[in-house]
PDB file of C-alpha atoms in Angstrom:
ATOM      1  CA  MET A   1       0.111  -0.257   0.185  1.00  0.00           C
ATOM      2  CA  THR A   2       1.203   3.443  -1.196  1.00  0.00           C
ATOM      3  CA  PRO A   3       1.500   6.317   1.507  1.00  0.00           C
ATOM      4  CA  ALA A   4      -0.683   7.895  -0.408  1.00  0.00           C
ATOM      5  CA  GLU A   5      -3.491   5.334  -0.602  1.00  0.00           C
ATOM      6  CA  GLN A   6      -2.760   4.994   3.277  1.00  0.00           C
ATOM      7  CA  SER A   7      -3.287   8.825   3.987  1.00  0.00           C
ATOM      8  CA  ARG A   8      -6.763   8.730   1.658  1.00  0.00           C
ATOM      9  CA  GLN A   9      -7.847   5.481   3.807  1.00  0.00           C
ATOM     10  CA  ALA A  10      -6.818   7.320   7.218  1.00  0.00           C
ATOM     11  CA  LEU A  11      -8.589  10.692   5.968  1.00  0.00           C
ATOM     12  CA  GLU A  12     -11.809   8.389   5.053  1.00  0.00           C
ATOM     13  CA  ILE A  13     -11.511   6.886   8.956  1.00  0.00           C
ATOM     14  CA  CYS A  14     -10.965  10.277  10.401  1.00  0.00           C
ATOM     15  CA  ARG A  15     -13.475  11.887   8.646  1.00  0.00           C
ATOM     16  CA  ARG A  16     -16.207   9.789  10.364  1.00  0.00           C
ATOM     17  CA  ALA A  17     -16.339  11.706  13.980  1.00  0.00           C
ATOM     18  CA  ALA A  18     -14.810  14.245  15.423  1.00  0.00           C
ATOM     19  CA  VAL A  19     -12.915  12.881  18.369  1.00  0.00           C
ATOM     20  CA  VAL A  20     -10.957   9.269  17.826  1.00  0.00           C
ATOM     21  CA  PRO A  21     -10.822   7.905  21.367  1.00  0.00           C
ATOM     22  CA  VAL A  22      -7.563   6.860  22.498  1.00  0.00           C
ATOM     23  CA  LEU A  23      -7.865   3.914  24.393  1.00  0.00           C
ATOM     24  CA  VAL A  24      -6.002   2.307  27.052  1.00  0.00           C
ATOM     25  CA  ILE A  25      -7.308  -1.208  28.143  1.00  0.00           C
ATOM     26  CA  GLU A  26      -6.325  -2.663  30.893  1.00  0.00           C
ATOM     27  CA  ASP A  27      -8.724  -5.343  31.489  1.00  0.00           C
ATOM     28  CA  LEU A  28     -10.137  -7.508  28.982  1.00  0.00           C
ATOM     29  CA  ALA A  29     -13.371  -7.677  29.804  1.00  0.00           C
ATOM     30  CA  HIS A  30     -13.927  -3.568  28.945  1.00  0.00           C
ATOM     31  CA  ALA A  31     -13.012  -4.055  25.604  1.00  0.00           C
ATOM     32  CA  ARG A  32     -16.467  -5.188  24.284  1.00  0.00           C
ATOM     33  CA  PRO A  33     -18.784  -3.445  26.188  1.00  0.00           C
ATOM     34  CA  LEU A  34     -16.137  -0.053  25.385  1.00  0.00           C
ATOM     35  CA  ALA A  35     -16.256  -0.288  21.876  1.00  0.00           C
ATOM     36  CA  GLU A  36     -20.294  -1.014  22.104  1.00  0.00           C
ATOM     37  CA  ALA A  37     -20.633   2.714  23.985  1.00  0.00           C
ATOM     38  CA  LEU A  38     -18.386   4.372  21.972  1.00  0.00           C
ATOM     39  CA  VAL A  39     -19.975   3.221  18.781  1.00  0.00           C
ATOM     40  CA  ALA A  40     -22.993   3.858  20.348  1.00  0.00           C
ATOM     41  CA  GLY A  41     -22.624   7.708  20.948  1.00  0.00           C
ATOM     42  CA  GLY A  42     -21.262   8.136  17.592  1.00  0.00           C
ATOM     43  CA  LEU A  43     -17.471   7.532  18.039  1.00  0.00           C
ATOM     44  CA  PRO A  44     -16.519   4.559  15.547  1.00  0.00           C
ATOM     45  CA  ALA A  45     -13.074   5.008  15.048  1.00  0.00           C
ATOM     46  CA  LEU A  46     -11.295   3.844  18.253  1.00  0.00           C
ATOM     47  CA  GLU A  47      -7.756   3.755  18.723  1.00  0.00           C
ATOM     48  CA  VAL A  48      -6.919   1.051  21.103  1.00  0.00           C
ATOM     49  CA  THR A  49      -2.853   1.780  22.652  1.00  0.00           C
ATOM     50  CA  LEU A  50      -0.416  -0.923  22.419  1.00  0.00           C
ATOM     51  CA  ARG A  51       0.269  -0.255  26.074  1.00  0.00           C
ATOM     52  CA  THR A  52      -1.044  -2.673  28.111  1.00  0.00           C
ATOM     53  CA  PRO A  53      -0.676  -6.651  28.103  1.00  0.00           C
ATOM     54  CA  VAL A  54      -4.143  -7.331  27.013  1.00  0.00           C
ATOM     55  CA  ALA A  55      -4.048  -4.721  23.860  1.00  0.00           C
ATOM     56  CA  LEU A  56      -4.353  -7.177  21.268  1.00  0.00           C
ATOM     57  CA  ASP A  57      -6.558  -9.378  22.739  1.00  0.00           C
ATOM     58  CA  ALA A  58      -8.541  -6.009  22.990  1.00  0.00           C
ATOM     59  CA  ILE A  59      -8.625  -5.025  19.719  1.00  0.00           C
ATOM     60  CA  ARG A  60      -9.292  -8.592  18.377  1.00  0.00           C
ATOM     61  CA  ILE A  61     -12.290  -9.076  20.430  1.00  0.00           C
ATOM     62  CA  MET A  62     -13.493  -4.850  19.440  1.00  0.00           C
ATOM     63  CA  ALA A  63     -12.832  -5.548  15.737  1.00  0.00           C
ATOM     64  CA  GLU A  64     -16.297  -7.725  15.903  1.00  0.00           C
ATOM     65  CA  VAL A  65     -18.415  -4.813  16.960  1.00  0.00           C
ATOM     66  CA  GLU A  66     -20.540  -3.781  14.408  1.00  0.00           C
ATOM     67  CA  GLY A  67     -20.205  -0.318  13.130  1.00  0.00           C
ATOM     68  CA  GLY A  68     -16.573  -0.285  14.517  1.00  0.00           C
ATOM     69  CA  ILE A  69     -13.382   0.979  13.164  1.00  0.00           C
ATOM     70  CA  VAL A  70     -10.604  -0.425  15.421  1.00  0.00           C
ATOM     71  CA  GLY A  71      -6.807   0.582  15.167  1.00  0.00           C
ATOM     72  CA  ALA A  72      -3.918   0.300  16.975  1.00  0.00           C
ATOM     73  CA  GLY A  73      -2.020   3.278  18.571  1.00  0.00           C
ATOM     74  CA  THR A  74       1.608   3.491  20.095  1.00  0.00           C
ATOM     75  CA  LEU A  75       3.108   1.580  16.997  1.00  0.00           C
ATOM     76  CA  LEU A  76       7.140   1.715  17.178  1.00  0.00           C
ATOM     77  CA  THR A  77       8.450  -1.295  15.194  1.00  0.00           C
ATOM     78  CA  PRO A  78       7.422  -3.078  12.357  1.00  0.00           C
ATOM     79  CA  ALA A  79       6.512  -6.160  15.034  1.00  0.00           C
ATOM     80  CA  ASP A  80       3.927  -3.597  16.568  1.00  0.00           C
ATOM     81  CA  VAL A  81       2.630  -3.115  12.736  1.00  0.00           C
ATOM     82  CA  ALA A  82       2.689  -7.268  12.228  1.00  0.00           C
ATOM     83  CA  ALA A  83       0.975  -7.851  15.514  1.00  0.00           C
ATOM     84  CA  ALA A  84      -1.689  -4.747  15.116  1.00  0.00           C
ATOM     85  CA  ARG A  85      -2.479  -5.856  11.870  1.00  0.00           C
ATOM     86  CA  ALA A  86      -3.238  -9.593  12.531  1.00  0.00           C
ATOM     87  CA  ALA A  87      -4.931  -8.890  15.483  1.00  0.00           C
ATOM     88  CA  GLY A  88      -7.617  -7.037  13.317  1.00  0.00           C
ATOM     89  CA  ALA A  89      -6.330  -3.260  13.385  1.00  0.00           C
ATOM     90  CA  ARG A  90      -7.665  -1.171  10.423  1.00  0.00           C
ATOM     91  CA  PHE A  91      -5.783   1.373  10.900  1.00  0.00           C
ATOM     92  CA  GLY A  92      -2.488   2.553  12.943  1.00  0.00           C
ATOM     93  CA  VAL A  93      -0.879   5.422  14.821  1.00  0.00           C
ATOM     94  CA  SER A  94       2.485   6.732  15.656  1.00  0.00           C
ATOM     95  CA  PRO A  95       3.861   9.154  18.064  1.00  0.00           C
ATOM     96  CA  GLY A  96       6.561   9.876  15.114  1.00  0.00           C
ATOM     97  CA  ALA A  97       7.639   8.281  12.025  1.00  0.00           C
ATOM     98  CA  SER A  98      10.783   6.173  11.417  1.00  0.00           C
ATOM     99  CA  ASN A  99      11.570   4.609   8.121  1.00  0.00           C
ATOM    100  CA  LEU A 100      11.294   0.979   9.376  1.00  0.00           C
ATOM    101  CA  LEU A 101       7.970   1.690  10.567  1.00  0.00           C
ATOM    102  CA  LEU A 102       6.763   3.418   7.552  1.00  0.00           C
ATOM    103  CA  ASP A 103       8.112   0.624   5.250  1.00  0.00           C
ATOM    104  CA  ALA A 104       6.442  -1.954   7.782  1.00  0.00           C
ATOM    105  CA  CYS A 105       2.848  -0.234   7.247  1.00  0.00           C
ATOM    106  CA  GLU A 106       3.388   0.220   3.678  1.00  0.00           C
ATOM    107  CA  ALA A 107       4.820  -3.754   3.498  1.00  0.00           C
ATOM    108  CA  GLU A 108       1.834  -4.535   5.630  1.00  0.00           C
ATOM    109  CA  GLY A 109      -1.362  -2.444   4.250  1.00  0.00           C
ATOM    110  CA  LEU A 110      -1.736  -0.816   7.058  1.00  0.00           C
ATOM    111  CA  PRO A 111      -3.258   2.992   6.793  1.00  0.00           C
ATOM    112  CA  LEU A 112      -0.988   4.719   9.246  1.00  0.00           C
ATOM    113  CA  LEU A 113      -1.376   8.037  10.993  1.00  0.00           C
ATOM    114  CA  PRO A 114       2.289   9.026  11.327  1.00  0.00           C
ATOM    115  CA  GLY A 115       2.981  11.219  14.165  1.00  0.00           C
ATOM    116  CA  ALA A 116       4.690  14.796  13.502  1.00  0.00           C
ATOM    117  CA  ALA A 117       5.404  17.876  15.555  1.00  0.00           C
ATOM    118  CA  THR A 118       7.660  20.083  13.083  1.00  0.00           C
ATOM    119  CA  ALA A 119       7.403  21.832  10.012  1.00  0.00           C
ATOM    120  CA  THR A 120      11.015  19.740   8.995  1.00  0.00           C
ATOM    121  CA  GLU A 121       8.975  16.224   9.691  1.00  0.00           C
ATOM    122  CA  VAL A 122       5.685  17.382   8.373  1.00  0.00           C
ATOM    123  CA  MET A 123       7.765  18.001   5.124  1.00  0.00           C
ATOM    124  CA  ALA A 124       9.447  14.997   5.346  1.00  0.00           C
ATOM    125  CA  LEU A 125       6.391  12.863   5.648  1.00  0.00           C
ATOM    126  CA  LEU A 126       5.054  14.616   2.356  1.00  0.00           C
ATOM    127  CA  GLU A 127       7.997  14.308   0.688  1.00  0.00           C
ATOM    128  CA  ARG A 128       7.223  10.408   1.425  1.00  0.00           C
ATOM    129  CA  GLY A 129       3.521  11.010  -0.127  1.00  0.00           C
ATOM    130  CA  TYR A 130       1.821  10.994   3.926  1.00  0.00           C
ATOM    131  CA  THR A 131      -0.854  14.211   3.520  1.00  0.00           C
ATOM    132  CA  MET A 132      -2.945  12.922   6.294  1.00  0.00           C
ATOM    133  CA  GLN A 133      -0.773  13.145   9.813  1.00  0.00           C
ATOM    134  CA  LYS A 134      -1.457  13.140  13.417  1.00  0.00           C
ATOM    135  CA  PHE A 135       0.192  16.422  15.330  1.00  0.00           C
ATOM    136  CA  PHE A 136       1.556  14.901  18.661  1.00  0.00           C
ATOM    137  CA  PRO A 137       2.107  15.735  21.296  1.00  0.00           C
ATOM    138  CA  ALA A 138      -0.500  18.905  20.242  1.00  0.00           C
ATOM    139  CA  GLU A 139      -0.364  20.965  23.167  1.00  0.00           C
ATOM    140  CA  THR A 140       3.325  20.888  24.008  1.00  0.00           C
ATOM    141  CA  SER A 141       4.028  21.615  20.801  1.00  0.00           C
ATOM    142  CA  GLY A 142       2.053  24.966  20.541  1.00  0.00           C
ATOM    143  CA  GLY A 143      -1.271  23.756  20.339  1.00  0.00           C
ATOM    144  CA  ALA A 144      -3.877  24.616  17.806  1.00  0.00           C
ATOM    145  CA  PRO A 145      -1.775  27.883  17.112  1.00  0.00           C
ATOM    146  CA  ALA A 146       1.215  25.978  15.929  1.00  0.00           C
ATOM    147  CA  VAL A 147      -1.416  23.486  13.496  1.00  0.00           C
ATOM    148  CA  LYS A 148      -2.911  26.695  12.428  1.00  0.00           C
ATOM    149  CA  ALA A 149       0.619  28.370  11.110  1.00  0.00           C
ATOM    150  CA  LEU A 150       1.278  24.956   9.908  1.00  0.00           C
ATOM    151  CA  GLY A 151      -1.495  25.017   7.300  1.00  0.00           C
ATOM    152  CA  GLY A 152       0.183  28.264   5.725  1.00  0.00           C
ATOM    153  CA  PRO A 153       2.861  26.781   3.921  1.00  0.00           C
ATOM    154  CA  LEU A 154       1.901  23.347   4.148  1.00  0.00           C
ATOM    155  CA  PRO A 155      -2.125  23.329   3.049  1.00  0.00           C
ATOM    156  CA  GLN A 156      -2.193  20.096   1.171  1.00  0.00           C
ATOM    157  CA  VAL A 157      -1.369  18.045   5.086  1.00  0.00           C
ATOM    158  CA  SER A 158      -4.382  17.240   7.192  1.00  0.00           C
ATOM    159  CA  PHE A 159      -3.947  16.672  10.697  1.00  0.00           C
ATOM    160  CA  CYS A 160      -5.413  14.942  13.726  1.00  0.00           C
ATOM    161  CA  PRO A 161      -4.034  16.540  16.684  1.00  0.00           C
ATOM    162  CA  THR A 162      -3.328  14.533  19.592  1.00  0.00           C
ATOM    163  CA  GLY A 163      -1.923  15.242  23.141  1.00  0.00           C
ATOM    164  CA  GLY A 164      -3.202  17.464  26.141  1.00  0.00           C
ATOM    165  CA  ILE A 165      -6.605  17.424  24.243  1.00  0.00           C
ATOM    166  CA  GLY A 166     -10.177  17.458  25.799  1.00  0.00           C
ATOM    167  CA  LEU A 167     -13.531  18.770  25.819  1.00  0.00           C
ATOM    168  CA  GLY A 168     -12.468  22.314  26.629  1.00  0.00           C
ATOM    169  CA  ASN A 169     -10.130  22.610  24.354  1.00  0.00           C
ATOM    170  CA  ALA A 170     -11.208  20.329  21.189  1.00  0.00           C
ATOM    171  CA  ALA A 171     -13.236  22.902  19.558  1.00  0.00           C
ATOM    172  CA  THR A 172     -10.608  25.333  19.035  1.00  0.00           C
ATOM    173  CA  TYR A 173      -8.558  22.422  17.188  1.00  0.00           C
ATOM    174  CA  LEU A 174     -11.616  21.586  15.477  1.00  0.00           C
ATOM    175  CA  GLY A 175     -12.152  25.162  13.653  1.00  0.00           C
ATOM    176  CA  LEU A 176      -8.946  24.828  12.084  1.00  0.00           C
ATOM    177  CA  ALA A 177      -9.118  24.352   8.110  1.00  0.00           C
ATOM    178  CA  ASN A 178      -6.621  21.682   8.112  1.00  0.00           C
ATOM    179  CA  VAL A 179      -7.774  19.445  11.286  1.00  0.00           C
ATOM    180  CA  ILE A 180      -9.929  17.158  10.420  1.00  0.00           C
ATOM    181  CA  CYS A 181     -10.598  14.942  13.942  1.00  0.00           C
ATOM    182  CA  VAL A 182      -8.781  14.797  17.214  1.00  0.00           C
ATOM    183  CA  GLY A 183      -7.728  12.220  19.454  1.00  0.00           C
ATOM    184  CA  GLY A 184      -8.192  12.105  23.228  1.00  0.00           C
ATOM    185  CA  SER A 185      -8.607   9.917  26.037  1.00  0.00           C
ATOM    186  CA  TRP A 186     -11.561  11.837  28.134  1.00  0.00           C
ATOM    187  CA  VAL A 187     -13.942   9.943  26.341  1.00  0.00           C
ATOM    188  CA  ALA A 188     -12.988   6.661  28.228  1.00  0.00           C
ATOM    189  CA  PRO A 189     -12.618   7.461  31.589  1.00  0.00           C
ATOM    190  CA  LYS A 190     -10.404   4.522  33.778  1.00  0.00           C
ATOM    191  CA  ALA A 191     -12.861   5.308  36.653  1.00  0.00           C
ATOM    192  CA  MET A 192     -15.925   4.797  34.440  1.00  0.00           C
ATOM    193  CA  MET A 193     -14.553   1.914  32.721  1.00  0.00           C
ATOM    194  CA  GLU A 194     -13.671   0.223  36.062  1.00  0.00           C
ATOM    195  CA  ALA A 195     -17.419   1.170  37.404  1.00  0.00           C
ATOM    196  CA  GLY A 196     -18.807  -0.332  34.067  1.00  0.00           C
ATOM    197  CA  ASP A 197     -20.617   2.874  33.444  1.00  0.00           C
ATOM    198  CA  TRP A 198     -21.170   1.880  29.828  1.00  0.00           C
ATOM    199  CA  ALA A 199     -24.070   4.751  29.538  1.00  0.00           C
ATOM    200  CA  GLY A 200     -21.883   7.266  31.240  1.00  0.00           C
ATOM    201  CA  ILE A 201     -18.897   6.661  28.402  1.00  0.00           C
ATOM    202  CA  THR A 202     -22.017   6.655  25.514  1.00  0.00           C
ATOM    203  CA  ARG A 203     -23.060  10.090  27.187  1.00  0.00           C
ATOM    204  CA  LEU A 204     -19.431  11.461  27.165  1.00  0.00           C
ATOM    205  CA  ALA A 205     -19.181  10.044  23.412  1.00  0.00           C
ATOM    206  CA  GLU A 206     -22.579  11.640  22.191  1.00  0.00           C
ATOM    207  CA  GLU A 207     -21.305  14.733  23.798  1.00  0.00           C
ATOM    208  CA  ALA A 208     -17.595  14.781  21.468  1.00  0.00           C
ATOM    209  CA  ALA A 209     -19.009  13.669  18.364  1.00  0.00           C
ATOM    210  CA  ALA A 210     -21.783  16.591  18.925  1.00  0.00           C
ATOM    211  CA  LEU A 211     -18.518  18.890  18.362  1.00  0.00           C
ATOM    212  CA  ARG A 212     -18.426  18.509  14.969  1.00  0.00           C
TER     213      ARG A 212
END
């Protein structure tokens, strides 16, 4: 899969909703009800971060939920890419981008949201063919003003800013011409997952989906 095709598919996924939930799943029993709650609330694209021992199994379970599009976040190595693809991930997200990681995603046919935080990084990815990118870490890299500034010289690149984004500032990012969606963990608080408050998570998802 070429970078251009990856970006086209990533763009289609990002356009599904204003927010891509960034999910850290520690209890495998949470996987299905969490996915169902978020999809019911209008957030179909789900990023499961590969930060816990059960992450890949969670992706397998969540991939079965009707209406959901499950991806793997925190892709760092070619091994991560292969494992995520095998688990059923339909897209990948990385905090940055290395040639090894990009090569692996292209070889595996996994649409990738590669991370970038500077104009040089954005240009390097664009040179390779990636027009849909993740701006990370968003808040500590200049926030919405930085994303807006990148749109001047690089209008052909669209972003999914992630990192430090919540309900209070998401709309500021979403109001920018070069932002398609944002990534955030606030729609799936750990305390609500542990309490099994899936109805509450659905309400948070509905609130997030309404931002667009």
